[in-house]
XYZ file of C-alpha atoms in Angstrom:
607
model
C -23.023 -12.194 58.708
C -22.503 -10.801 55.115
C -19.317 -9.773 54.154
C -19.709 -6.429 53.204
C -21.851 -5.094 56.237
C -18.392 -7.100 58.079
C -16.646 -4.361 56.118
C -18.717 -0.606 56.257
C -19.164 -1.877 60.173
C -15.360 -2.143 60.733
C -15.150 1.069 58.329
C -17.343 3.441 60.024
C -15.238 2.850 63.078
C -11.885 2.867 61.511
C -10.248 5.077 64.336
C -9.559 1.958 66.345
C -8.387 -0.231 63.167
C -5.040 1.153 63.897
C -4.762 0.014 67.564
C -3.106 -3.448 68.831
C -6.637 -5.068 69.045
C -7.873 -3.303 65.332
C -4.443 -5.530 63.980
C -5.170 -9.250 66.049
C -9.569 -8.316 64.514
C -8.348 -7.949 61.032
C -6.427 -10.593 61.076
C -9.563 -12.968 61.956
C -11.529 -11.330 59.659
C -8.871 -11.307 56.643
C -8.836 -15.415 57.426
C -12.584 -15.123 57.295
C -12.554 -13.873 54.192
C -10.400 -15.943 52.249
C -12.392 -19.275 53.992
C -15.421 -17.208 51.593
C -13.337 -17.507 48.589
C -12.400 -20.714 48.685
C -14.715 -22.481 51.006
C -18.675 -22.147 50.204
C -18.245 -23.555 46.890
C -18.034 -19.726 45.392
C -14.523 -19.640 43.130
C -15.215 -15.406 42.420
C -15.181 -12.715 44.336
C -16.981 -9.392 43.428
C -15.091 -6.449 44.419
C -17.261 -2.723 43.980
C -14.840 -0.251 44.044
C -15.269 3.768 43.226
C -15.155 4.707 39.972
C -12.170 7.117 38.395
C -12.438 8.643 35.370
C -9.463 7.070 33.603
C -10.965 3.404 34.256
C -7.311 1.778 35.006
C -5.144 0.947 38.265
C -2.838 2.917 39.948
C -0.780 2.181 42.944
C 0.274 -0.731 44.567
C -2.837 -1.677 46.204
C -5.030 0.865 45.151
C -8.222 -0.384 42.456
C -9.719 2.500 40.315
C -12.101 0.649 38.013
C -15.605 -0.051 37.090
C -17.135 -3.241 38.641
C -14.711 -6.023 38.212
C -14.933 -10.310 38.928
C -10.946 -11.309 40.135
C -11.019 -15.333 39.052
C -8.615 -17.797 39.924
C -9.007 -21.215 38.819
C -7.946 -23.856 41.655
C -5.466 -25.105 39.675
C -3.984 -22.268 38.392
C -1.891 -19.218 39.061
C -3.427 -17.228 36.381
C -5.839 -14.767 37.536
C -8.532 -13.439 34.629
C -9.828 -9.903 34.895
C -13.825 -9.369 34.021
C -15.019 -6.316 33.762
C -14.641 -2.813 32.173
C -11.606 -1.749 33.874
C -7.876 -2.965 33.692
C -5.878 -3.454 36.731
C -2.224 -3.192 37.036
C -0.058 -2.539 40.032
C 1.114 -4.245 42.907
C 3.924 -6.249 41.219
C 1.849 -7.443 38.694
C 0.905 -6.694 34.917
C -2.167 -6.673 32.590
C -1.263 -8.678 29.284
C -5.149 -9.307 27.330
C -7.095 -9.329 30.530
C -4.864 -11.214 32.358
C -3.014 -10.874 35.392
C 0.676 -12.576 35.540
C 4.038 -11.997 37.834
C 6.517 -9.865 35.589
C 8.666 -12.703 36.987
C 6.148 -15.654 34.742
C 7.274 -15.255 31.131
C 5.805 -18.662 30.777
C 2.513 -18.430 31.571
C 1.860 -15.192 28.776
C 2.066 -17.866 25.653
C -0.847 -19.472 27.048
C -3.148 -16.709 25.583
C -2.834 -14.381 22.594
C 0.444 -12.907 21.842
C -0.127 -9.102 21.216
C 0.793 -9.420 17.518
C -1.616 -12.472 16.687
C -4.712 -10.043 18.116
C -3.056 -7.315 15.734
C -2.727 -9.432 12.897
C -6.632 -10.445 13.817
C -7.983 -7.308 13.726
C -5.960 -6.224 10.529
C -7.006 -9.281 8.547
C -10.596 -8.503 9.376
C -9.884 -4.652 7.905
C -7.953 -5.405 4.479
C -11.168 -7.896 3.834
C -13.662 -4.898 5.037
C -11.753 -2.694 2.460
C -11.157 -4.854 -0.674
C -13.716 -4.449 -3.630
C -16.232 -7.467 -4.748
C -14.446 -8.660 -7.154
C -10.778 -8.931 -5.237
C -9.399 -11.336 -3.543
C -9.787 -12.495 -0.188
C -6.575 -11.378 2.422
C -6.276 -15.110 4.055
C -3.354 -16.108 6.474
C -1.715 -17.881 3.051
C -1.822 -14.736 0.950
C -1.122 -12.266 3.355
C 1.899 -14.408 3.675
C 3.081 -14.173 0.235
C 1.988 -10.232 0.376
C 4.442 -9.913 2.530
C 7.368 -11.922 0.671
C 7.618 -15.038 2.821
C 8.356 -18.022 0.855
C 5.924 -20.393 2.719
C 2.813 -19.405 5.365
C 4.883 -21.387 7.988
C 6.791 -18.090 8.390
C 3.840 -16.195 9.898
C 1.846 -19.401 10.983
C 4.628 -20.143 13.749
C 3.637 -16.143 15.329
C 0.258 -17.141 15.230
C -0.463 -21.108 16.130
C 2.684 -20.816 18.990
C 1.646 -16.971 19.773
C 5.037 -15.814 19.930
C 6.287 -11.934 19.034
C 8.270 -11.634 16.294
C 10.882 -9.121 15.945
C 10.379 -5.283 14.726
C 11.658 -5.741 11.676
C 9.358 -8.095 10.715
C 6.376 -6.698 11.942
C 7.349 -4.041 9.983
C 6.994 -6.035 6.737
C 3.211 -5.316 7.283
C 3.517 -1.509 7.365
C 5.086 -0.945 4.425
C 3.051 -3.349 2.235
C -0.153 -2.217 3.598
C 0.267 0.993 5.059
C -0.837 0.080 8.174
C -0.039 2.489 11.061
C 3.755 1.739 12.172
C 3.042 2.908 15.747
C 0.220 0.221 16.294
C 1.765 -3.039 13.988
C 5.205 -2.796 15.471
C 5.085 -1.353 19.100
C 1.408 -1.889 20.200
C 0.899 1.742 20.611
C -1.711 3.617 19.605
C -5.749 3.294 19.048
C -6.345 3.088 15.123
C -4.606 0.693 12.635
C -4.288 2.768 10.125
C -3.577 6.278 11.426
C -1.206 7.852 8.863
C 2.262 7.071 9.208
C 2.916 10.287 7.206
C 4.769 13.703 8.675
C 2.705 16.320 6.583
C 2.054 19.795 8.320
C 1.225 22.197 5.602
C -2.100 23.222 5.354
C -0.988 23.742 1.341
C -1.381 20.776 -0.717
C 1.209 22.213 -3.330
C 3.906 21.038 -0.821
C 3.526 16.946 -1.617
C 3.957 17.614 -4.562
C 6.830 19.378 -3.829
C 8.721 17.223 -1.502
C 7.379 13.693 -2.218
C 9.082 11.283 -4.281
C 6.840 10.743 -7.031
C 8.326 7.785 -8.743
C 7.172 6.023 -5.533
C 3.720 7.094 -5.800
C 1.028 5.227 -8.441
C -1.588 7.932 -7.482
C -3.438 10.491 -5.911
C -6.849 9.890 -4.567
C -8.794 12.606 -3.931
C -12.094 12.285 -1.467
C -14.398 15.390 -0.858
C -17.284 15.149 2.189
C -18.456 17.893 4.893
C -16.964 18.424 7.941
C -18.660 20.926 10.441
C -21.343 21.959 8.048
C -18.047 23.236 5.207
C -17.122 21.229 2.389
C -13.320 20.222 2.886
C -11.103 17.863 0.982
C -8.109 14.899 2.131
C -5.932 13.304 -0.086
C -4.823 9.893 -0.474
C -1.570 8.746 -1.666
C -1.753 4.512 -3.321
C 1.807 3.406 -3.539
C 0.290 0.230 -5.393
C -2.630 -1.902 -5.083
C -2.224 -2.717 -1.321
C -0.863 0.211 0.255
C -3.051 3.448 0.914
C -1.750 6.247 2.642
C -3.726 9.442 4.041
C -2.169 12.933 4.790
C -4.182 13.200 7.602
C -5.296 17.163 6.941
C -8.279 18.626 5.956
C -8.005 20.200 2.414
C -10.179 23.547 1.915
C -13.288 23.584 -0.296
C -15.463 25.688 0.102
C -16.347 29.468 -0.479
C -16.344 30.670 3.644
C -12.698 31.904 3.191
C -10.356 35.232 4.132
C -6.847 35.939 3.012
C -5.216 32.511 3.984
C -8.163 30.603 3.449
C -8.214 32.092 -0.241
C -4.824 30.556 -0.944
C -5.439 27.251 0.462
C -8.564 26.733 -1.898
C -6.478 28.152 -4.736
C -3.208 25.883 -4.088
C -5.702 23.070 -4.097
C -6.701 23.703 -7.579
C -3.066 23.895 -8.927
C -2.683 20.384 -6.629
C -5.260 18.960 -8.277
C -4.393 20.416 -12.152
C -0.325 19.142 -11.942
C -1.100 15.638 -10.019
C -3.157 15.225 -13.694
C -1.027 16.692 -15.850
C 2.253 13.895 -14.547
C -0.380 11.483 -14.508
C -0.857 10.628 -11.078
C -4.169 11.260 -10.230
C -6.877 9.220 -10.166
C -9.503 9.802 -12.747
C -12.067 9.780 -9.943
C -12.606 11.549 -6.713
C -14.558 10.013 -4.024
C -17.485 11.609 -1.730
C -17.767 10.571 2.196
C -20.392 11.167 4.733
C -19.228 13.268 7.547
C -18.658 10.389 10.170
C -16.511 8.414 6.928
C -14.757 11.232 6.941
C -13.916 11.712 10.626
C -13.327 7.738 10.691
C -10.955 7.640 7.482
C -9.056 10.718 9.222
C -8.531 8.855 12.531
C -7.699 5.871 11.006
C -10.384 3.252 11.932
C -10.334 1.605 8.648
C -7.916 1.039 5.315
C -7.649 4.320 3.540
C -8.288 2.025 0.627
C -11.804 1.559 1.628
C -12.832 4.911 -0.102
C -12.610 3.219 -3.017
C -16.275 1.099 -2.471
C -17.772 5.072 -1.264
C -19.629 6.645 -3.890
C -18.171 8.276 -6.777
C -18.073 12.056 -7.835
C -18.455 11.680 -11.425
C -16.919 14.314 -13.917
C -15.754 15.731 -10.694
C -12.107 16.057 -11.144
C -12.722 17.223 -14.700
C -15.268 19.982 -13.712
C -13.584 21.323 -10.714
C -10.622 22.125 -13.360
C -12.598 23.816 -15.945
C -12.337 27.671 -14.593
C -13.176 29.631 -17.423
C -16.319 31.898 -17.412
C -18.161 29.810 -19.878
C -16.965 26.642 -18.137
C -18.168 28.204 -14.829
C -21.493 29.032 -16.471
C -21.942 25.667 -17.918
C -21.052 23.397 -14.680
C -23.661 25.526 -12.902
C -25.973 22.836 -14.491
C -24.404 20.021 -12.686
C -23.124 21.434 -9.717
C -24.368 23.272 -6.454
C -23.687 26.975 -5.610
C -21.346 26.274 -3.099
C -19.371 24.483 -6.151
C -19.647 27.675 -8.221
C -18.431 29.728 -5.818
C -15.646 27.965 -4.786
C -14.907 27.952 -8.854
C -15.256 31.997 -8.827
C -12.507 32.385 -6.136
C -10.033 30.231 -7.778
C -10.447 31.954 -10.975
C -10.053 35.364 -9.356
C -6.972 34.851 -8.063
C -4.990 31.823 -9.767
C -2.996 33.552 -11.900
C -1.213 35.792 -9.442
C -0.348 32.854 -7.553
C 0.700 30.607 -10.488
C 2.862 33.923 -11.780
C 4.956 33.583 -8.677
C 5.410 30.335 -8.132
C 4.575 28.046 -11.285
C 8.475 27.856 -12.202
C 9.837 27.331 -8.844
C 7.029 23.891 -8.330
C 7.581 23.070 -11.992
C 11.677 22.286 -11.300
C 10.429 20.668 -7.974
C 7.992 18.366 -9.616
C 10.199 17.386 -12.314
C 13.035 16.355 -9.874
C 10.465 14.441 -7.727
C 9.770 12.219 -10.981
C 12.946 11.738 -11.099
C 13.677 12.756 -14.694
C 17.031 13.350 -16.291
C 18.726 16.359 -15.819
C 20.106 16.122 -19.643
C 19.354 19.062 -21.776
C 16.023 17.783 -24.103
C 17.435 18.257 -26.842
C 20.661 16.296 -26.179
C 18.179 13.938 -24.484
C 16.027 13.929 -28.164
C 18.411 13.621 -30.268
C 20.573 10.326 -29.178
C 18.417 8.197 -31.691
C 19.594 9.945 -34.130
C 22.921 9.574 -33.990
C 22.806 5.711 -34.759
C 21.601 3.910 -38.521
C 21.556 0.582 -36.713
C 19.677 -0.711 -33.625
C 22.337 -2.950 -31.839
C 24.940 0.259 -31.893
C 22.125 2.407 -30.354
C 21.274 -0.377 -27.785
C 25.015 -0.505 -26.735
C 24.714 3.434 -26.068
C 21.754 3.040 -24.153
C 22.598 -0.502 -22.460
C 26.324 1.955 -21.440
C 24.667 4.397 -19.932
C 21.898 2.133 -17.894
C 25.037 -0.062 -16.401
C 27.952 1.570 -17.075
C 31.160 -0.219 -15.932
C 29.749 -3.317 -15.676
C 31.594 -6.210 -18.293
C 30.854 -9.766 -18.112
C 27.438 -11.235 -16.126
C 26.173 -8.982 -13.314
C 22.794 -9.814 -11.236
C 20.659 -7.009 -9.316
C 17.948 -8.041 -6.618
C 16.964 -4.516 -5.473
C 13.801 -4.305 -7.422
C 13.878 -0.331 -7.128
C 17.339 0.138 -8.658
C 16.489 -2.802 -11.265
C 13.282 0.020 -12.398
C 16.055 3.010 -12.132
C 18.125 1.258 -14.739
C 15.623 0.356 -17.039
C 14.059 3.827 -17.046
C 17.529 4.682 -18.289
C 17.528 2.355 -20.758
C 14.168 2.188 -21.798
C 13.878 6.203 -21.623
C 11.607 8.445 -24.734
C 12.587 8.094 -27.387
C 12.213 5.095 -28.202
C 11.869 5.954 -32.120
C 13.143 8.261 -34.452
C 14.426 9.700 -37.800
C 16.545 6.380 -38.780
C 15.292 3.888 -35.756
C 11.792 2.264 -35.722
C 11.298 0.720 -32.303
C 15.063 -0.255 -32.426
C 14.729 -2.088 -28.564
C 12.906 -5.723 -28.586
C 11.615 -7.839 -25.944
C 11.687 -11.078 -26.653
C 10.236 -14.458 -25.097
C 10.876 -17.086 -28.087
C 7.525 -17.218 -30.082
C 6.559 -13.635 -28.767
C 8.827 -10.929 -29.028
C 7.577 -7.666 -29.736
C 9.098 -4.193 -30.345
C 9.090 -1.494 -27.171
C 7.580 1.941 -27.981
C 6.852 3.301 -24.477
C 7.727 2.504 -20.666
C 6.824 3.925 -17.363
C 7.139 3.625 -14.501
C 4.080 3.174 -11.777
C 5.887 2.528 -8.006
C 9.625 1.835 -7.013
C 8.995 -2.036 -8.323
C 6.931 -1.863 -11.117
C 7.005 -0.289 -14.751
C 4.369 -0.614 -17.527
C 5.879 -1.723 -21.110
C 3.841 -1.370 -23.471
C 0.739 -2.359 -21.182
C 2.162 -5.312 -19.496
C 2.546 -4.913 -16.028
C 6.151 -6.123 -14.615
C 6.444 -6.547 -10.902
C 10.188 -6.545 -11.110
C 11.747 -9.548 -9.075
C 15.449 -9.238 -10.386
C 17.051 -8.846 -13.353
C 20.443 -10.368 -14.816
C 22.648 -7.898 -17.212
C 24.551 -9.264 -20.446
C 27.551 -6.799 -21.128
C 29.223 -9.167 -23.757
C 32.270 -8.833 -25.504
C 30.788 -7.979 -28.809
C 28.395 -5.198 -28.356
C 26.157 -6.514 -30.885
C 25.047 -10.067 -28.273
C 24.425 -7.054 -24.779
C 20.999 -8.370 -23.185
C 19.364 -8.025 -20.308
C 17.236 -10.385 -18.734
C 14.271 -9.597 -16.472
C 11.883 -11.326 -13.986
C 9.076 -10.802 -12.180
C 6.937 -10.922 -9.582
C 3.257 -12.912 -9.966
C 0.796 -10.600 -8.777
C -2.682 -10.937 -7.522
C -5.291 -11.560 -10.084
C -7.737 -8.739 -10.746
C -10.927 -10.454 -9.635
C -12.249 -10.265 -13.110
C -12.473 -14.089 -14.465
C -13.524 -17.313 -12.181
C -10.272 -18.534 -12.552
C -9.581 -22.316 -12.127
C -6.444 -23.001 -10.339
C -6.370 -26.731 -11.653
C -6.427 -24.631 -15.379
C -3.562 -22.077 -14.375
C -1.686 -25.103 -13.080
C -1.866 -26.644 -16.257
C -1.935 -23.781 -18.645
C 1.369 -22.324 -16.570
C 3.044 -26.028 -17.075
C 2.120 -26.124 -20.997
C 3.036 -22.555 -21.865
C 5.525 -21.189 -18.873
C 3.362 -18.594 -17.236
C 0.012 -17.415 -17.147
C -1.493 -14.102 -17.108
C -4.877 -11.912 -17.766
C -6.009 -9.345 -19.916
C -8.560 -6.147 -18.685
C -8.885 -2.471 -19.356
C -9.028 -0.005 -17.059
C -11.388 2.585 -17.417
C -11.680 5.427 -14.870
C -9.406 3.814 -12.051
C -12.315 1.005 -12.746
C -10.782 -2.370 -13.787
C -13.154 -4.050 -17.117
C -13.104 -7.307 -18.818
C -10.955 -7.960 -22.046
C -14.600 -8.685 -23.936
C -15.785 -5.219 -22.688
C -12.749 -3.275 -23.929
C -13.838 -5.047 -27.109
C -16.967 -4.030 -27.055
C -16.295 -0.612 -26.160
C -18.408 -0.332 -23.504
C -19.028 -2.024 -19.781
C -21.698 -2.179 -16.764
C -20.442 0.451 -13.802
C -22.257 0.384 -10.971
C -25.229 -1.156 -12.832
C -25.348 1.504 -16.180
C -23.697 0.286 -19.037
C -21.233 3.251 -19.717
C -19.771 4.285 -23.380
C -15.515 4.023 -23.204
C -15.234 6.206 -26.294
C -12.120 4.959 -26.558
C -11.096 5.790 -22.954
C -9.810 2.306 -21.501
C -6.632 1.592 -21.562
C -5.519 -1.944 -21.969
C -2.982 -3.966 -19.537
C -1.585 -7.306 -19.091
C -1.527 -8.886 -15.596
C 1.228 -12.074 -15.334
C -0.627 -13.689 -12.542
C 2.558 -16.612 -12.391
C 6.221 -15.443 -12.123
C 7.126 -14.166 -15.393
C 10.429 -13.319 -17.813
C 11.936 -12.225 -20.459
C 14.704 -10.605 -22.010
C 15.291 -7.463 -23.836
C 17.666 -6.406 -26.668
C 18.653 -5.270 -29.782
C 15.796 -5.525 -32.658
C 18.666 -7.260 -34.803
C 20.509 -9.070 -31.629
C 20.958 -12.712 -32.721
C 18.855 -13.675 -29.655
C 15.607 -11.996 -31.900
C 16.204 -14.206 -34.782
C 13.193 -17.083 -35.719
C 15.799 -19.997 -35.342
C 16.426 -19.578 -31.775
C 12.883 -18.865 -30.620
C 11.827 -22.695 -29.529
C 15.277 -22.988 -27.642
C 15.078 -19.806 -25.989
C 11.347 -20.362 -24.403
C 12.310 -23.473 -23.491
C 15.593 -22.154 -21.138
C 13.163 -19.186 -20.269
C 10.157 -21.366 -18.396
C 12.752 -23.906 -17.131
C 14.257 -20.779 -15.328
C 10.933 -19.788 -13.823
C 10.600 -23.770 -12.763
C 13.660 -23.948 -11.096
C 15.341 -26.130 -13.711
C 17.737 -24.014 -16.118
C 20.010 -20.899 -15.577
C 20.456 -17.366 -17.353
C 23.958 -18.552 -17.168
C 23.148 -21.350 -20.023
C 21.343 -18.692 -22.288
C 25.026 -16.472 -21.833
C 26.782 -19.201 -23.222
C 23.940 -19.849 -26.197
C 24.407 -16.405 -27.179
C 28.114 -16.304 -27.274
C 27.608 -19.253 -29.989
C 25.233 -17.261 -32.293
C 26.443 -15.569 -35.698
C 25.140 -11.878 -36.248
C 21.731 -11.693 -37.129
C 21.876 -11.743 -40.872
C 20.607 -7.571 -41.091
C 23.030 -6.787 -38.652
C 25.030 -4.076 -40.554
């Protein structure tokens, strides 16, 4: 008789099961079942169970799931569960569809660890989000991005299938913005669910509360949500880390009193973020499905850069005079115009109440000095020569330091350089008093702009700081700062050959790429020179708005000093370049430069 029929017959007369004879009969049937499992050329038994909503297992011996197969190999104690439901209980646990005894840790190493599976998913999503000209994310590349000395530091967890400690896993959270609960603790369904705790409906609260120094820019995404236009905001901390504020912000005309205020505050956010140069030059358009998936965290927020571009949205949205709104009717739909009219009618009242306090908060969050502006703007005009001025700024940035001191915290390095190189860098008496030098290539520093915690722009050069070494020499005119930068990923604009890069680096000490930025798009140096570029399949006139950039693909270093520092002399160029290149190769040290500078006489043009 078929075993299913036996069980059915027994259950129909279940009142006798608990009698003495019932126990004997059940024992016999149990042996019969076990015999069928192992003796009839079959190693599988299908157990049909009633389906419950949660599709899980609860209780010591209760199976609550969809149809499952329980499979045990003859030479293994490991039981695999196939099917849509998972099994737990009765002293067992489920890991990746395998059942183990809770005391049998060794067998867990026979299958992928939770970390290796999460890493596989993360790698897929990172590559899914990258732009066509970006470098592919591989195990080797990711290991370098999270700061490992070599790939073995990551591969050990993937090949041996072991779980790293929480601090190791948090590196992925910090670098890529992946959800911490998902990456570190294995909780949550969506890898890029936002880590940001933000509950306000007012986007201006972002500018009021955030450390704006740590944010490169904000990106606006617009789309339909349940039939109404909404927006969401992404903060880009750097080129790898994009994080979403998990709130929809009002961007439609179907509003009451509270909604009107939220709409005006969104306008104020866009306006103020643009003023402080923290707003992406373009907005992106998402479908309703994309908006939903973005909000859940099903893909990396970086992927929005592959969405449709809402060309002109930012610029036109901020133009709310009567004449400008009338002009916008030629380019935008009726809803856009209605939204602008609501903003125009209410902006002055809200600005009058909040603007002064908001600007104070924004200035504080940008980390601007609290010094009186007159004092700040006039400090350079107190000096007639570059070396005493540099010594003065050096003391402000590195107070109390005598001799040589190294700083390895990247954020602190940029904090101090921001003081040393704050505006103004030219005055009535002094023009370009602070220089960067590297042997044959030397120039005055005219502009310093912080991009993120650990990165700054210096006259178009992108510098991601690894460390700085300051030399507070006894003679004021010999003070200098050594700066060393991490290598950065290639722009993807050029087909670089690794052998060529290695050859160039060996000859010149470092390798770099020149490119330009136009409306958050990267263009080649040649396109910048021509004043036009191919964007989205069309020739676009750059109209002089592209900004030239230099990116260092290999480690890079240089020295900051006064214009008439003895270091900045032609006679020492070759020696200085040799030492700087040697430091990058591990053949020389900063201390050697310090010793050389000690023996240098005053610059011939020093007072």
